[in-house]
Structure formats: structure tokens, C-alpha cells
Amino acid sequence: MTSRPIRTRFAPSPTGRIHIGNARSALYPFLLARHLGGTFLLRIEDTDQKRSTPEAEKELIEGLRWLGLKYDEGPDIGGPHGPYRQTERRAIYHEYAWKLVVSGHAFPCFCTSQRLEQIRQEQQKNKQNPRYDGVCRNIAPEDARRRVESGERHVIRFKMPKEGSITATDLLRGPITTENASLDDSVLLKSDGLPTYHLAAMVDDHLMQITHIIRGSEWLPSMPLHIHVIRAFGWEEPVFAHLSVFLKPSGKGKLSKRDKDEAMKDGHSTFLGDMKELGYTPEGVLNWIALMGWGVADGDVMTLDQMIQRFNIDNLTPSPAAVNFQKLDHFNATHIRLLTTPDLAARIKPYFLKEGLEADNDTLLKIVPLIRERLVTLDDCIAFAAFFFRENVEPNPADLIAKDLDAASCAQIAKKMREILSSLPSLSHAEAEPPMRAYVESSGYSPAQVFGILRVAVTGQKVSPPLFESMEIIGREKVLERLEAAIDLLEKM
Ligand code: GLU
């Protein structure tokens, strides 16, 4: 453990849509920093200029904001170690790459891409691992410098020791020893002057005083090189933690692009933008991803604040986690139940507006207690409660016919109910229920038959929130209109 002030970072490449892997790579360093009173920053790694886009950066920032993972330093808010966008730090990487050349840990390489391709093909033919063959390692430093100064196209490569081994420690997996002979002279600075990840991330993590590098396990194989780079500079080594991989829902094999497309077909997604659209809450999503790689009890329901309190980096686990959408639904529904009524009302409102339904705040506040327990995703509010805001409902005529009855008797029942309800000054729950129950008693029909007809007539659906509470919210006038329309339908059958 380090004695330096805790500083962690999320360092995404803005090359695509923000997904749960990014979200988890942001969550853990955020939790660590908040738990220990440290600093969490956002650094945009946009050195792959072909694939990086401003839209992707925007989506990353919006995603973090949606999740509530507030960073203390970042490209849009600045900070003492900026700039926080790597393409704005070119001069820094250039300077540090050359420091390594001067100290003998790196060398300019003038090999053309054709030559490199040729070596690669030969190595492939001989079933060898592709790697640089070392030709430019032996160019005398003054010759190399002269060639660089004359403008000859070059990259800068790390001069990997040929002998010995390196031991790099991953917090989750322990020490890993690698023979240097198996490592490549990796490119640190490309011919366009931009750094590769290997140089840029190590330089930035040092200059930004990062104490813990928490990142995806795809970087585990590069850790020996990174430790070499850090040691070549003589810098203090941060703690490295490589997160577990996500597996397919079946648990067999890594989650693939195809799995993500499949998920979308049944109303799930691994992209934050879609998840928001599908009615997932940040609380539900965070709880779900938090448990995929953090060894707390599987079913633990936690808000972000509770996660901050409980977080311990030593409990991160390297075991792969299968993406289980049923668990996501469970956490989402659970967190929806924990929201206050005004909060939930505000969160479902946009879904009604998107349907063209003018959901007013007063009505929303009344509806929320009736539907809260039924919502798995926020957009379920449409299926359960759109009828409150529609001008008319359009029941399926067959649904108006109660079990074991014909259309004519159902029309009679509906007329009787209209008579009772229209005699009441208001349809408050307290006023409407007793006379209706008395009618059921006297009619000889079952409550399921009678109230079934009323429910379908008034809400347009066979399953609805509690009927009398719903009628009170809809109001006398609309309830009577809908009952009238149902009688018409029944009489035409
Ligand atoms: N830009 C790298 C990525 O998106 C960052 C990895 C890291 O956190 O260092 O995978």
C-alpha cells in the first residue's frame, strides 16, 4: 500500500458507446477514492485518432453523469494535472519518450511497414510469436539522432532487456513473473508523433500521481512492459488491479458483440444509453455491475453511498462474472421500490411524455403508490398506467365478457354499475366501493365477474392497479364515459 494521497482514474478511449464494462472500470476507482477520501479523475485516451470521436467522449461524460460518478478532475472541468485529453499532451509524451532514448531504455526505429510486415509473415510461417527483430536496436545513438533530425520517418520503441525476468504484481492475482526474452520491443511513440497506450498511460498515471490503476483484464498481458517502463523512468509503482472479464449469460465464453445484439432483442442491453431508454435506473445498473467482480454477498442491495462506505479494493475478485439480466431486473425493481414518491414520479414522467401523454404532476403523485410495486423498469409505467392519461380506452370487446357469462348479461351488469356509480356525487374510493360490493352480494355474480367487467371497461386492460383507487384518480366523468362506451360495445356483440 502506498503512503501517497489516494488518486484514481477512469481512462476510457472515446471510440464507441459506453457500456457496462466502462461503467465498472469507472465505478471501482470512484468507490476507492471516495471511500478513502482521495481524488478520482477522468482522462480521455484519444490517441487512436481514427477511432476516437467527440460524440463518444460526450456519451462517456453523460454516462458518468447519469450514473452519478462525479469526477474531481477531467477534460471538461480541468484540474491541477491537465490537460486531461491525451491528444492535448503530445509534447509531454515526446519529451518522455526521448528521456528513455537518452537513458538507453528506448531507441528510434526506422523500419518501414513493408519490412515489418515481411518479418511478421516469416515469423508466422515459422510458427513464432510476431515481434520486432531488433535491427534498429544496434544503430549508434549519434547516427540515430542524425537520421531523426534529418526528418526520417521513425517510431520509438522500448529497448526490452534480452535477459532476466520481471515480476509484476496484480492486486487480485498476486505476483506474475515473465521472462524478458518473451517480451517485445514495443512501440512507445508512433511515426505520427502520438504515443501508444503503453507510454501515454504510464506517463500520465505518473504525472497525475495515480496510486491505483484499476482497469480491464485485457491489459494484464501488457503489465510486464508497463512495469519495465515505470522502472526505466525510476518512478514509484502504482497498485495494479485488473478486473475480471464478463461472460455470456450462459456463463460459457466471453461476452461477445453478438450476445449484446441478442440481449437487445429481449429488452436488455449492455450499453448505458439503451439501458436508460429501456427504463433502467442508475441505482439498479450500478448495484448490478458492482457485484460483478466485487466479492460482497451476491444479493446485496446497495445505493452508491452504501457502496462507498463498504468498498474495499482487497475484495475485488478476478473470477469472471456471467452477465445475468434477471439479476439486473431484480436490482432495478428493488431500487425503484426504494425511491421516494416524488422522485419516482419525476422519473416516470418522461416515459409518458414520450408516448404523447400529458402526465401532470398531481396525477403522477397519486399513481406512483399504486404502481410502484409492479415496476421492473421505469417504462413499465406505460403498460400499467397509460390509461390514466388517455382520453379514451379501447378495450378488446372479448375481454369485457366475464367468465361463464354472455355479452347480454355482461351488458346488464355494466348498466347496473353505471346506474349505481352515476348516482354517487363523487367516485372516491370510500364512496364507490361499499355500494358496488353490496350490488355484487345481491346480484349472485362473483366479485371477479363483476369487477372484471368494470376493470376492463375503465382501464381498457385485464390487469390494472387497484380498481377503486384507480377510478378515484380517473374521476367520475371519465369513468362513466368509459362505462358507457363498454355498454355500447357489449350491446353490439
Ligand atoms: N484507454 C484504455 C481503455 O479504454 C484505458 C485502460 C486503462 O484504464 O488504463 O481500455
PDB file of N, CA and C in Angstrom, residues 139-202:
ATOM      1  N   ILE A 139      21.707   0.548 -33.902  1.00  0.00           N
ATOM      2  CA  ILE A 139      22.194   1.758 -34.584  1.00  0.00           C
ATOM      3  C   ILE A 139      22.860   2.652 -33.532  1.00  0.00           C
ATOM      4  N   ALA A 140      24.029   3.183 -33.847  1.00  0.00           N
ATOM      5  CA  ALA A 140      24.730   4.042 -32.878  1.00  0.00           C
ATOM      6  C   ALA A 140      23.861   5.258 -32.558  1.00  0.00           C
ATOM      7  N   PRO A 141      23.785   5.656 -31.264  1.00  0.00           N
ATOM      8  CA  PRO A 141      22.885   6.753 -30.871  1.00  0.00           C
ATOM      9  C   PRO A 141      23.075   8.022 -31.692  1.00  0.00           C
ATOM     10  N   GLU A 142      24.341   8.376 -32.007  1.00  0.00           N
ATOM     11  CA  GLU A 142      24.527   9.631 -32.780  1.00  0.00           C
ATOM     12  C   GLU A 142      23.981   9.490 -34.202  1.00  0.00           C
ATOM     13  N   ASP A 143      24.134   8.288 -34.782  1.00  0.00           N
ATOM     14  CA  ASP A 143      23.582   8.062 -36.123  1.00  0.00           C
ATOM     15  C   ASP A 143      22.059   8.165 -36.084  1.00  0.00           C
ATOM     16  N   ALA A 144      21.496   7.550 -35.065  1.00  0.00           N
ATOM     17  CA  ALA A 144      20.039   7.558 -34.949  1.00  0.00           C
ATOM     18  C   ALA A 144      19.537   8.993 -34.829  1.00  0.00           C
ATOM     19  N   ARG A 145      20.180   9.756 -33.969  1.00  0.00           N
ATOM     20  CA  ARG A 145      19.744  11.140 -33.764  1.00  0.00           C
ATOM     21  C   ARG A 145      19.847  11.943 -35.066  1.00  0.00           C
ATOM     22  N   ARG A 146      20.944  11.729 -35.793  1.00  0.00           N
ATOM     23  CA  ARG A 146      21.125  12.451 -37.059  1.00  0.00           C
ATOM     24  C   ARG A 146      19.980  12.120 -38.028  1.00  0.00           C
ATOM     25  N   ARG A 147      19.651  10.843 -38.106  1.00  0.00           N
ATOM     26  CA  ARG A 147      18.578  10.424 -39.020  1.00  0.00           C
ATOM     27  C   ARG A 147      17.240  11.032 -38.602  1.00  0.00           C
ATOM     28  N   VAL A 148      17.010  11.062 -37.309  1.00  0.00           N
ATOM     29  CA  VAL A 148      15.759  11.665 -36.809  1.00  0.00           C
ATOM     30  C   VAL A 148      15.730  13.148 -37.168  1.00  0.00           C
ATOM     31  N   GLU A 149      16.868  13.817 -36.922  1.00  0.00           N
ATOM     32  CA  GLU A 149      16.914  15.267 -37.187  1.00  0.00           C
ATOM     33  C   GLU A 149      16.773  15.587 -38.662  1.00  0.00           C
ATOM     34  N   SER A 150      17.194  14.665 -39.502  1.00  0.00           N
ATOM     35  CA  SER A 150      17.048  14.920 -40.943  1.00  0.00           C
ATOM     36  C   SER A 150      15.609  14.640 -41.411  1.00  0.00           C
ATOM     37  N   GLY A 151      14.766  14.251 -40.484  1.00  0.00           N
ATOM     38  CA  GLY A 151      13.337  14.103 -40.820  1.00  0.00           C
ATOM     39  C   GLY A 151      12.949  12.698 -41.256  1.00  0.00           C
ATOM     40  N   GLU A 152      13.830  11.724 -41.039  1.00  0.00           N
ATOM     41  CA  GLU A 152      13.498  10.349 -41.457  1.00  0.00           C
ATOM     42  C   GLU A 152      12.357   9.803 -40.584  1.00  0.00           C
ATOM     43  N   ARG A 153      11.433   9.166 -41.258  1.00  0.00           N
ATOM     44  CA  ARG A 153      10.242   8.633 -40.565  1.00  0.00           C
ATOM     45  C   ARG A 153      10.659   7.546 -39.569  1.00  0.00           C
ATOM     46  N   HIS A 154      10.177   7.647 -38.344  1.00  0.00           N
ATOM     47  CA  HIS A 154      10.595   6.676 -37.320  1.00  0.00           C
ATOM     48  C   HIS A 154       9.537   6.536 -36.228  1.00  0.00           C
ATOM     49  N   VAL A 155       9.697   5.464 -35.485  1.00  0.00           N
ATOM     50  CA  VAL A 155       8.907   5.321 -34.251  1.00  0.00           C
ATOM     51  C   VAL A 155       9.918   5.208 -33.119  1.00  0.00           C
ATOM     52  N   ILE A 156       9.444   5.261 -31.880  1.00  0.00           N
ATOM     53  CA  ILE A 156      10.355   4.986 -30.767  1.00  0.00           C
ATOM     54  C   ILE A 156       9.876   3.717 -30.072  1.00  0.00           C
ATOM     55  N   ARG A 157      10.827   2.794 -29.922  1.00  0.00           N
ATOM     56  CA  ARG A 157      10.489   1.507 -29.302  1.00  0.00           C
ATOM     57  C   ARG A 157      11.162   1.364 -27.944  1.00  0.00           C
ATOM     58  N   PHE A 158      10.533   0.608 -27.083  1.00  0.00           N
ATOM     59  CA  PHE A 158      11.153   0.299 -25.800  1.00  0.00           C
ATOM     60  C   PHE A 158      12.256  -0.730 -26.039  1.00  0.00           C
ATOM     61  N   LYS A 159      13.396  -0.543 -25.400  1.00  0.00           N
ATOM     62  CA  LYS A 159      14.514  -1.483 -25.579  1.00  0.00           C
ATOM     63  C   LYS A 159      14.418  -2.541 -24.492  1.00  0.00           C
ATOM     64  N   MET A 160      13.687  -3.580 -24.810  1.00  0.00           N
ATOM     65  CA  MET A 160      13.411  -4.615 -23.813  1.00  0.00           C
ATOM     66  C   MET A 160      14.687  -5.393 -23.502  1.00  0.00           C
ATOM     67  N   PRO A 161      15.050  -5.532 -22.229  1.00  0.00           N
ATOM     68  CA  PRO A 161      16.245  -6.341 -21.925  1.00  0.00           C
ATOM     69  C   PRO A 161      16.071  -7.748 -22.500  1.00  0.00           C
ATOM     70  N   LYS A 162      17.174  -8.307 -22.968  1.00  0.00           N
ATOM     71  CA  LYS A 162      17.106  -9.640 -23.593  1.00  0.00           C
ATOM     72  C   LYS A 162      17.144 -10.742 -22.537  1.00  0.00           C
ATOM     73  N   GLU A 163      17.699 -10.400 -21.398  1.00  0.00           N
ATOM     74  CA  GLU A 163      17.878 -11.420 -20.364  1.00  0.00           C
ATOM     75  C   GLU A 163      17.017 -11.101 -19.151  1.00  0.00           C
ATOM     76  N   GLY A 164      17.013 -12.038 -18.241  1.00  0.00           N
ATOM     77  CA  GLY A 164      16.353 -11.805 -16.951  1.00  0.00           C
ATOM     78  C   GLY A 164      14.842 -11.918 -17.050  1.00  0.00           C
ATOM     79  N   SER A 165      14.225 -11.543 -15.974  1.00  0.00           N
ATOM     80  CA  SER A 165      12.760 -11.636 -15.938  1.00  0.00           C
ATOM     81  C   SER A 165      12.231 -10.466 -15.122  1.00  0.00           C
ATOM     82  N   ILE A 166      10.935 -10.277 -15.180  1.00  0.00           N
ATOM     83  CA  ILE A 166      10.332  -9.192 -14.400  1.00  0.00           C
ATOM     84  C   ILE A 166       9.135  -9.740 -13.628  1.00  0.00           C
ATOM     85  N   THR A 167       9.007  -9.297 -12.404  1.00  0.00           N
ATOM     86  CA  THR A 167       7.853  -9.720 -11.612  1.00  0.00           C
ATOM     87  C   THR A 167       6.957  -8.517 -11.398  1.00  0.00           C
ATOM     88  N   ALA A 168       5.743  -8.654 -11.886  1.00  0.00           N
ATOM     89  CA  ALA A 168       4.763  -7.571 -11.753  1.00  0.00           C
ATOM     90  C   ALA A 168       3.620  -8.109 -10.904  1.00  0.00           C
ATOM     91  N   THR A 169       3.127  -7.293 -10.000  1.00  0.00           N
ATOM     92  CA  THR A 169       2.084  -7.799  -9.106  1.00  0.00           C
ATOM     93  C   THR A 169       0.737  -7.192  -9.432  1.00  0.00           C
ATOM     94  N   ASP A 170      -0.204  -8.086  -9.661  1.00  0.00           N
ATOM     95  CA  ASP A 170      -1.590  -7.642  -9.808  1.00  0.00           C
ATOM     96  C   ASP A 170      -2.259  -7.893  -8.460  1.00  0.00           C
ATOM     97  N   LEU A 171      -2.960  -6.881  -7.974  1.00  0.00           N
ATOM     98  CA  LEU A 171      -3.529  -6.977  -6.634  1.00  0.00           C
ATOM     99  C   LEU A 171      -4.452  -8.186  -6.477  1.00  0.00           C
ATOM    100  N   LEU A 172      -5.144  -8.523  -7.563  1.00  0.00           N
ATOM    101  CA  LEU A 172      -6.139  -9.601  -7.466  1.00  0.00           C
ATOM    102  C   LEU A 172      -5.537 -10.983  -7.708  1.00  0.00           C
ATOM    103  N   ARG A 173      -4.389 -11.005  -8.409  1.00  0.00           N
ATOM    104  CA  ARG A 173      -3.843 -12.303  -8.824  1.00  0.00           C
ATOM    105  C   ARG A 173      -2.491 -12.616  -8.225  1.00  0.00           C
ATOM    106  N   GLY A 174      -1.903 -11.639  -7.555  1.00  0.00           N
ATOM    107  CA  GLY A 174      -0.581 -11.854  -6.974  1.00  0.00           C
ATOM    108  C   GLY A 174       0.528 -11.612  -7.978  1.00  0.00           C
ATOM    109  N   PRO A 175       1.775 -11.959  -7.594  1.00  0.00           N
ATOM    110  CA  PRO A 175       2.914 -11.681  -8.467  1.00  0.00           C
ATOM    111  C   PRO A 175       2.915 -12.566  -9.714  1.00  0.00           C
ATOM    112  N   ILE A 176       3.283 -11.976 -10.835  1.00  0.00           N
ATOM    113  CA  ILE A 176       3.348 -12.717 -12.101  1.00  0.00           C
ATOM    114  C   ILE A 176       4.747 -12.464 -12.671  1.00  0.00           C
ATOM    115  N   THR A 177       5.509 -13.527 -12.858  1.00  0.00           N
ATOM    116  CA  THR A 177       6.880 -13.364 -13.358  1.00  0.00           C
ATOM    117  C   THR A 177       6.928 -13.710 -14.841  1.00  0.00           C
ATOM    118  N   THR A 178       7.566 -12.849 -15.600  1.00  0.00           N
ATOM    119  CA  THR A 178       7.636 -13.038 -17.056  1.00  0.00           C
ATOM    120  C   THR A 178       9.095 -12.957 -17.490  1.00  0.00           C
ATOM    121  N   GLU A 179       9.503 -13.867 -18.364  1.00  0.00           N
ATOM    122  CA  GLU A 179      10.863 -13.809 -18.924  1.00  0.00           C
ATOM    123  C   GLU A 179      10.927 -12.618 -19.874  1.00  0.00           C
ATOM    124  N   ASN A 180      11.948 -11.800 -19.725  1.00  0.00           N
ATOM    125  CA  ASN A 180      12.071 -10.642 -20.622  1.00  0.00           C
ATOM    126  C   ASN A 180      12.207 -11.074 -22.081  1.00  0.00           C
ATOM    127  N   ALA A 181      12.847 -12.242 -22.281  1.00  0.00           N
ATOM    128  CA  ALA A 181      13.060 -12.711 -23.650  1.00  0.00           C
ATOM    129  C   ALA A 181      11.737 -12.933 -24.386  1.00  0.00           C
ATOM    130  N   SER A 182      10.655 -13.084 -23.612  1.00  0.00           N
ATOM    131  CA  SER A 182       9.358 -13.311 -24.279  1.00  0.00           C
ATOM    132  C   SER A 182       8.659 -11.985 -24.592  1.00  0.00           C
ATOM    133  N   LEU A 183       9.256 -10.882 -24.195  1.00  0.00           N
ATOM    134  CA  LEU A 183       8.595  -9.577 -24.401  1.00  0.00           C
ATOM    135  C   LEU A 183       9.186  -8.873 -25.627  1.00  0.00           C
ATOM    136  N   ASP A 184       8.366  -8.027 -26.214  1.00  0.00           N
ATOM    137  CA  ASP A 184       8.719  -7.372 -27.482  1.00  0.00           C
ATOM    138  C   ASP A 184       9.338  -5.990 -27.218  1.00  0.00           C
ATOM    139  N   ASP A 185       9.984  -5.450 -28.245  1.00  0.00           N
ATOM    140  CA  ASP A 185      10.420  -4.041 -28.199  1.00  0.00           C
ATOM    141  C   ASP A 185       9.218  -3.201 -28.641  1.00  0.00           C
ATOM    142  N   SER A 186       8.294  -3.012 -27.764  1.00  0.00           N
ATOM    143  CA  SER A 186       7.021  -2.386 -28.171  1.00  0.00           C
ATOM    144  C   SER A 186       7.195  -0.928 -28.554  1.00  0.00           C
ATOM    145  N   VAL A 187       6.333  -0.499 -29.467  1.00  0.00           N
ATOM    146  CA  VAL A 187       6.348   0.904 -29.892  1.00  0.00           C
ATOM    147  C   VAL A 187       5.777   1.772 -28.764  1.00  0.00           C
ATOM    148  N   LEU A 188       6.484   2.851 -28.451  1.00  0.00           N
ATOM    149  CA  LEU A 188       6.011   3.798 -27.438  1.00  0.00           C
ATOM    150  C   LEU A 188       5.469   5.072 -28.079  1.00  0.00           C
ATOM    151  N   LEU A 189       6.183   5.485 -29.158  1.00  0.00           N
ATOM    152  CA  LEU A 189       5.758   6.706 -29.856  1.00  0.00           C
ATOM    153  C   LEU A 189       5.619   6.344 -31.328  1.00  0.00           C
ATOM    154  N   LYS A 190       4.470   6.671 -31.905  1.00  0.00           N
ATOM    155  CA  LYS A 190       4.222   6.272 -33.293  1.00  0.00           C
ATOM    156  C   LYS A 190       4.842   7.278 -34.262  1.00  0.00           C
ATOM    157  N   SER A 191       4.840   6.939 -35.541  1.00  0.00           N
ATOM    158  CA  SER A 191       5.501   7.835 -36.511  1.00  0.00           C
ATOM    159  C   SER A 191       4.733   9.150 -36.681  1.00  0.00           C
ATOM    160  N   ASP A 192       3.471   9.171 -36.279  1.00  0.00           N
ATOM    161  CA  ASP A 192       2.734  10.447 -36.351  1.00  0.00           C
ATOM    162  C   ASP A 192       2.989  11.303 -35.107  1.00  0.00           C
ATOM    163  N   GLY A 193       3.884  10.844 -34.251  1.00  0.00           N
ATOM    164  CA  GLY A 193       4.223  11.635 -33.067  1.00  0.00           C
ATOM    165  C   GLY A 193       3.322  11.376 -31.883  1.00  0.00           C
ATOM    166  N   LEU A 194       2.281  10.578 -32.094  1.00  0.00           N
ATOM    167  CA  LEU A 194       1.384  10.282 -30.968  1.00  0.00           C
ATOM    168  C   LEU A 194       1.873   9.033 -30.237  1.00  0.00           C
ATOM    169  N   PRO A 195       1.641   8.981 -28.944  1.00  0.00           N
ATOM    170  CA  PRO A 195       2.131   7.846 -28.171  1.00  0.00           C
ATOM    171  C   PRO A 195       1.192   6.650 -28.310  1.00  0.00           C
ATOM    172  N   THR A 196       1.695   5.467 -27.999  1.00  0.00           N
ATOM    173  CA  THR A 196       0.800   4.330 -27.823  1.00  0.00           C
ATOM    174  C   THR A 196       0.301   4.366 -26.378  1.00  0.00           C
ATOM    175  N   TYR A 197      -0.669   3.524 -26.111  1.00  0.00           N
ATOM    176  CA  TYR A 197      -1.197   3.416 -24.746  1.00  0.00           C
ATOM    177  C   TYR A 197      -0.071   3.176 -23.734  1.00  0.00           C
ATOM    178  N   HIS A 198       0.882   2.277 -24.113  1.00  0.00           N
ATOM    179  CA  HIS A 198       1.932   1.871 -23.174  1.00  0.00           C
ATOM    180  C   HIS A 198       2.719   3.058 -22.627  1.00  0.00           C
ATOM    181  N   LEU A 199       2.989   4.014 -23.478  1.00  0.00           N
ATOM    182  CA  LEU A 199       3.737   5.180 -22.994  1.00  0.00           C
ATOM    183  C   LEU A 199       2.784   6.196 -22.366  1.00  0.00           C
ATOM    184  N   ALA A 200       1.725   6.514 -23.104  1.00  0.00           N
ATOM    185  CA  ALA A 200       0.849   7.606 -22.670  1.00  0.00           C
ATOM    186  C   ALA A 200       0.253   7.328 -21.294  1.00  0.00           C
ATOM    187  N   ALA A 201      -0.245   6.113 -21.101  1.00  0.00           N
ATOM    188  CA  ALA A 201      -0.923   5.830 -19.836  1.00  0.00           C
ATOM    189  C   ALA A 201       0.070   5.852 -18.677  1.00  0.00           C
ATOM    190  N   MET A 202       1.287   5.310 -18.918  1.00  0.00           N
ATOM    191  CA  MET A 202       2.253   5.275 -17.810  1.00  0.00           C
ATOM    192  C   MET A 202       2.740   6.682 -17.458  1.00  0.00           C
TER     193      MET A 202
END
